[in-house]
Coordinates of C-alpha atoms and ligand atoms in Angstrom, one line a residue:
X1 CA 0.0 0.0 0.0
X2 CA 3.0 2.3 -0.1
X3 CA 2.2 5.3 -2.3
X4 CA 5.7 6.6 -2.7
X5 CA 6.3 6.2 -6.4
X6 CA 9.6 5.3 -8.1
X7 CA 11.6 4.5 -4.9
X8 CA 11.2 0.7 -4.9
X9 CA 14.5 0.0 -3.3
X10 CA 14.0 2.3 -0.3
X11 CA 10.4 1.1 0.2
X12 CA 11.5 -2.5 0.0
X13 CA 14.2 -1.9 2.6
X14 CA 11.6 -0.3 4.9
X15 CA 9.1 -3.0 4.4
X16 CA 11.7 -5.6 5.4
X17 CA 12.6 -3.6 8.5
X18 CA 9.0 -3.1 9.6
X19 CA 8.1 -6.8 9.0
X20 CA 10.9 -7.9 11.2
X21 CA 11.7 -7.1 14.8
X22 CA 14.7 -4.9 14.0
X23 CA 13.4 -1.6 13.1
X24 CA 16.1 1.1 13.2
X25 CA 15.8 4.0 15.7
X26 CA 16.9 6.4 13.0
X27 CA 16.8 6.6 9.2
X28 CA 18.7 8.9 7.0
X29 CA 16.6 9.7 3.9
X30 CA 19.1 11.1 1.4
X31 CA 18.5 12.3 -2.2
X32 CA 18.2 15.3 -4.4
X33 CA 15.4 17.9 -3.7
X34 CA 11.8 16.9 -4.4
X35 CA 12.6 13.3 -5.2
X36 CA 10.1 12.0 -2.6
X37 CA 12.0 12.1 0.7
X38 CA 9.3 13.9 2.7
X39 CA 6.6 11.7 1.1
X40 CA 8.4 8.6 2.1
X41 CA 9.0 10.0 5.7
X42 CA 5.3 10.6 6.1
X43 CA 4.4 7.1 4.9
X44 CA 6.9 5.6 7.3
X45 CA 5.3 7.6 10.1
X46 CA 2.0 6.2 9.0
X47 CA 3.3 2.7 8.7
X48 CA 4.6 2.5 12.3
X49 CA 1.3 3.9 13.7
X50 CA -1.2 2.3 11.2
X51 CA -4.1 0.3 12.6
X52 CA -4.9 -1.3 9.3
X53 CA -4.0 -4.8 8.1
X54 CA -1.5 -3.6 5.4
X55 CA 0.4 -0.6 6.8
X56 CA 0.4 2.1 5.7
X57 CA -3.3 1.6 4.8
X58 CA -4.0 5.4 4.3
X59 CA -7.5 4.8 5.6
X60 CA -7.4 4.3 9.4
X61 CA -7.5 7.2 11.8
X62 CA -3.8 7.4 12.5
X63 CA -3.0 7.3 8.8
X64 CA -5.5 10.1 8.0
X65 CA -4.3 12.2 10.9
X66 CA -0.7 11.9 9.9
X67 CA -1.6 12.8 6.3
X68 CA -3.4 15.9 7.6
X69 CA -0.4 16.8 9.7
X70 CA -2.4 16.8 13.0
X71 CA -1.1 13.5 14.7
X72 CA 0.2 14.4 18.1
X73 CA 3.1 11.9 17.9
X74 CA 4.5 13.0 14.5
X75 CA 6.6 16.1 14.7
X76 CA 8.6 17.9 12.0
X77 CA 11.5 20.0 13.1
X78 CA 12.6 22.5 10.5
X79 CA 14.3 25.9 10.3
X80 CA 12.1 28.1 12.4
X81 CA 11.2 31.0 10.2
X82 CA 8.6 32.5 12.4
X83 CA 8.5 33.4 16.1
X84 CA 10.8 36.1 17.3
X85 CA 11.0 37.9 14.0
X86 CA 14.7 37.2 13.6
X87 CA 16.0 35.4 10.4
X88 CA 17.1 31.9 11.2
X89 CA 19.0 29.8 8.8
X90 CA 19.8 26.9 11.1
X91 CA 18.0 24.4 13.2
X92 CA 19.1 25.5 16.7
X93 CA 20.2 23.6 19.8
X94 CA 17.1 24.8 21.5
X95 CA 14.9 23.1 19.0
X96 CA 16.9 19.9 19.4
X97 CA 16.7 20.1 23.2
X98 CA 13.0 20.5 22.9
X99 CA 12.9 17.3 20.8
X100 CA 15.0 15.6 23.6
X101 CA 12.4 16.5 26.1
X102 CA 9.4 15.5 24.0
X103 CA 10.8 12.1 23.1
X104 CA 11.3 11.2 26.8
X105 CA 7.5 11.1 27.1
X106 CA 5.4 8.2 26.0
X107 CA 3.5 8.6 22.7
X108 CA 0.3 10.5 23.2
X109 CA -2.1 8.9 20.8
X110 CA -0.2 6.4 18.7
X111 CA 2.2 3.5 19.1
X112 CA 5.3 5.3 18.1
X113 CA 6.6 8.8 18.2
X114 CA 8.2 10.0 14.9
X115 CA 10.5 13.0 14.7
X116 CA 11.2 14.2 11.2
X117 CA 14.2 16.6 10.9
X118 CA 14.0 18.3 7.5
X119 CA 16.5 19.4 6.3
X120 CA 18.7 17.6 8.8
X121 CA 21.8 19.3 7.4
X122 CA 20.4 22.6 8.7
X123 CA 21.3 21.5 12.2
X124 CA 24.2 23.7 13.2
X125 CA 27.2 22.2 15.0
X126 CA 25.8 22.6 18.5
X127 CA 22.4 21.2 17.4
X128 CA 24.2 18.2 15.8
X129 CA 26.1 17.6 19.0
X130 CA 22.9 17.7 21.1
X131 CA 21.2 15.4 18.7
X132 CA 24.0 12.9 18.8
X133 CA 23.4 12.6 22.6
X134 CA 19.7 11.7 22.0
X135 CA 20.7 9.2 19.3
X136 CA 23.3 7.5 21.5
X137 CA 20.6 6.6 24.0
X138 CA 17.5 6.2 21.8
X139 CA 14.3 6.3 23.8
X140 CA 11.9 3.4 23.1
X141 CA 8.9 4.0 20.8
X142 CA 10.7 6.7 18.9
X143 CA 11.9 6.8 15.3
X144 CA 14.0 9.7 13.9
X145 CA 13.8 10.4 10.2
X146 CA 16.6 12.7 9.0
X147 CA 15.9 14.2 5.6
X148 CA 18.7 15.7 3.6
X149 CA 20.0 16.4 0.1
X150 CA 23.5 16.8 1.5
X151 CA 24.3 14.0 3.9
X152 CA 28.0 14.8 3.9
X153 CA 27.1 17.9 6.0
X154 CA 26.0 15.7 8.9
X155 CA 28.6 14.4 11.4
X156 CA 29.9 11.0 10.6
X157 CA 28.9 9.9 14.1
X158 CA 25.3 10.8 13.3
X159 CA 25.3 9.1 9.9
X160 CA 26.7 5.9 11.4
X161 CA 23.8 5.7 13.8
X162 CA 21.2 5.9 11.1
X163 CA 20.1 3.4 8.6
X164 CA 20.6 5.1 5.3
X165 CA 18.0 5.1 2.5
X166 CA 19.1 6.7 -0.8
X167 CA 16.3 8.1 -3.0
X168 CA 17.1 8.6 -6.6
X169 CA 15.4 10.4 -9.5
X170 CA 13.2 8.1 -11.6
X171 CA 13.9 7.3 -15.3
X172 CA 12.1 9.9 -17.4
X173 CA 9.9 7.2 -19.1
X174 CA 8.7 5.8 -15.7
X175 CA 8.1 9.3 -14.3
X176 CA 6.0 10.1 -17.5
X177 CA 4.0 7.0 -17.0
X178 CA 3.4 7.7 -13.3
X179 CA 2.2 11.2 -14.1
X180 CA -0.2 9.9 -16.7
X181 CA -1.5 6.9 -14.9
X182 CA -1.7 8.1 -11.3
X183 CA -2.2 11.8 -11.7
X184 CA -4.1 11.8 -15.0
X185 CA -1.9 14.3 -16.8
X186 CA -2.1 14.4 -20.6
X187 CA 0.7 12.4 -22.2
X188 CA 2.6 15.4 -23.8
X189 CA 2.4 17.5 -20.6
X190 CA 3.6 14.5 -18.5
X191 CA 6.6 14.0 -20.7
X192 CA 7.6 17.7 -20.6
X193 CA 7.3 17.8 -16.8
X194 CA 9.1 14.4 -16.4
X195 CA 12.0 15.7 -18.5
X196 CA 12.2 19.1 -16.9
X197 CA 12.1 17.5 -13.5
X198 CA 14.8 15.1 -14.5
X199 CA 12.8 12.3 -12.9
X200 CA 12.0 14.1 -9.6
X201 CA 8.3 13.5 -9.3
X202 CA 7.8 16.0 -6.5
X203 CA 9.2 18.8 -8.7
X204 CA 6.9 17.8 -11.6
X205 CA 3.8 17.7 -9.3
X206 CA 4.7 21.1 -7.7
X207 CA 5.0 22.7 -11.2
X208 CA 1.8 21.0 -12.3
X209 CA 0.0 22.5 -9.3
X210 CA 1.5 26.0 -9.8
X211 CA 1.8 27.5 -13.3
X212 CA 3.7 30.4 -11.8
X213 CA 6.7 28.1 -11.1
X214 CA 6.9 27.3 -14.8
X215 CA 6.7 30.9 -15.8
X216 CA 9.5 31.9 -13.2
X217 CA 11.7 29.1 -14.5
X218 CA 11.3 30.2 -18.1
X219 CA 12.1 33.8 -17.1
X220 CA 15.3 32.5 -15.3
X221 CA 16.4 30.6 -18.4
X222 CA 15.9 33.7 -20.6
X223 CA 18.0 35.6 -18.1
X224 CA 20.8 33.0 -18.4
X225 CA 20.5 33.3 -22.2
X226 CA 21.2 37.0 -22.0
X227 CA 24.1 36.9 -19.5
X228 CA 27.0 36.4 -22.0
X229 CA 25.9 39.7 -23.7
X230 CA 26.1 41.7 -20.4
X231 CA 28.9 44.1 -19.5
X232 CA 31.5 43.2 -16.9
X233 CA 30.0 45.7 -14.5
X234 CA 26.7 43.9 -14.8
X235 CA 28.2 40.5 -14.3
X236 CA 30.1 41.6 -11.2
X237 CA 26.8 43.0 -9.8
X238 CA 25.1 39.7 -10.5
X239 CA 27.9 37.8 -8.8
X240 CA 27.5 40.1 -5.8
X241 CA 23.7 39.6 -5.7
X242 CA 24.2 35.8 -5.8
X243 CA 26.9 35.8 -3.1
X244 CA 24.8 37.9 -0.8
X245 CA 21.9 35.5 -1.3
X246 CA 24.2 32.6 -0.7
X247 CA 24.7 33.7 2.9
X248 CA 20.9 33.6 3.6
X249 CA 19.5 31.0 1.2
X250 CA 22.3 28.6 0.1
X251 CA 19.9 26.2 -1.5
X252 CA 18.3 28.7 -3.8
X253 CA 21.7 29.8 -5.2
X254 CA 22.8 26.2 -5.8
X255 CA 19.5 25.7 -7.7
X256 CA 20.4 28.7 -9.9
X257 CA 23.7 27.0 -10.7
X258 CA 21.8 23.8 -11.5
X259 CA 19.6 25.7 -13.9
X260 CA 22.7 27.2 -15.6
X261 CA 24.2 23.7 -16.0
X262 CA 21.0 22.4 -17.5
X263 CA 20.9 25.3 -20.0
X264 CA 24.4 25.0 -21.2
X265 CA 24.3 21.2 -21.3
X266 CA 21.2 21.5 -23.4
X267 CA 23.0 23.9 -25.8
X268 CA 25.8 21.3 -26.2
X269 CA 23.3 18.6 -26.8
X270 CA 21.3 20.7 -29.3
X271 CA 24.6 21.5 -31.2
X272 CA 25.4 17.8 -31.4
X273 CA 21.8 17.1 -32.7
X274 CA 20.8 15.1 -29.6
X275 CA 17.3 16.5 -29.4
X276 CA 16.0 13.6 -27.5
X277 CA 18.4 14.1 -24.6
X278 CA 17.8 17.8 -23.9
X279 CA 16.1 18.7 -20.6
X280 CA 14.3 21.9 -21.5
X281 CA 12.2 20.3 -24.3
X282 CA 9.7 23.2 -24.2
X283 CA 12.5 25.6 -25.4
X284 CA 14.0 23.3 -28.1
X285 CA 13.7 25.9 -30.9
X286 CA 15.5 28.6 -28.9
X287 CA 18.2 26.1 -27.8
X288 CA 18.9 25.2 -31.4
X289 CA 19.2 28.8 -32.4
X290 CA 21.5 29.5 -29.4
X291 CA 23.6 26.4 -30.2
X292 CA 24.6 27.9 -33.5
X293 CA 26.1 31.0 -31.8
X294 CA 28.6 29.2 -29.5
X295 CA 31.7 27.2 -29.9
X296 CA 31.0 23.8 -28.3
X297 CA 34.5 23.7 -26.8
X298 CA 33.8 26.9 -25.0
X299 CA 30.5 25.6 -23.7
X300 CA 32.1 22.4 -22.4
X301 CA 34.8 24.4 -20.7
X302 CA 32.1 26.6 -19.0
X303 CA 30.3 23.5 -17.8
X304 CA 33.5 22.5 -16.1
X305 CA 33.8 26.0 -14.5
X306 CA 30.3 25.6 -13.2
X307 CA 31.1 22.3 -11.6
X308 CA 34.2 23.9 -10.0
X309 CA 32.2 26.9 -8.7
X310 CA 29.7 24.6 -7.2
X311 CA 32.3 22.7 -5.3
X312 CA 33.8 25.9 -4.0
X313 CA 30.4 27.1 -2.9
X314 CA 29.7 23.8 -1.1
X315 CA 33.0 24.1 0.7
X316 CA 32.2 27.7 1.5
X317 CA 35.4 29.0 0.0
X318 CA 34.9 32.7 -0.7
X319 CA 31.5 32.5 -2.5
X320 CA 31.8 36.0 -4.0
X321 CA 35.1 35.3 -5.7
X322 CA 33.9 31.9 -6.9
X323 CA 30.9 33.5 -8.6
X324 CA 32.8 36.4 -10.0
X325 CA 35.3 34.1 -11.6
X326 CA 32.5 32.0 -13.0
X327 CA 30.7 35.0 -14.6
X328 CA 34.0 36.0 -16.3
X329 CA 34.2 32.6 -17.9
X330 CA 30.9 32.6 -19.8
X331 CA 31.2 31.5 -23.4
X332 CA 31.4 34.3 -26.0
X333 CA 28.6 34.4 -28.5
X334 CA 29.3 35.0 -32.2
Ligands
ZN401 ZN1 -3.5 3.0 8.4

């Protein structure tokens, strides 16, 4: 009865664990953004509290209450954006201490307390240390679910105490089929979304539900298209903007770089006549025209620069400099 689509390996591992006596105290759900980690976490919370015959049944009271986000024993810890008006970018030690207190109590209404930490890599160092203490002496009737796109940012001692489940993007054809059969999308639309999402069903469904996302994405790509024509001053200003944003919203800047990589890879594919492999299928005509304006060697070299800049950003080595260098290395159009 698991409804998580396209993550058969992770689901099978969980089914085996739940059927046996050796359920882990903590699971690390790792994988790229919007690939299904939060959906799988919710289903696991349902499975351990389900009162139906075939957990998760999605029909019993606990399953329904968890789906609605109102079950008293299922708690999600995330970056606290509200409250005192300050901008938080971490999950704090106070939040983790609060978790420590709540898990020392028996479950209120279900069989098992489930603590979802999303994204787990947002725990700062102090929070990770505090969390490690809780993990070292796991209370009974508690399962911790750590969600992250960047497991390497978690302390090795935390990772080693979790059972790891890797979620991967689905093949485009399988994602297309799922969008048609389960969500009733028209074939062509399903294929475009499956390709644009690169097999991340959560992304495809979010865009399907919100046309604005599609519009914003197209605007961002047209901006990328115009960057090589911009003056040096404009490029430096852009690097400055991105570096400033990186301090506050890391993830959103890494997403921008992903979009750049997609765009330039598509140009290379269009130049080589590999129409079938391009990601931005809805912009195929523009990509073909753009491909004629660039030297493939330069595009390939810029893609390597992008990968290098991404590494530097992830290592937090002078983000501003990394972005400035990158914007100087853009291919030159004819
Ligand atoms: Zn149920």
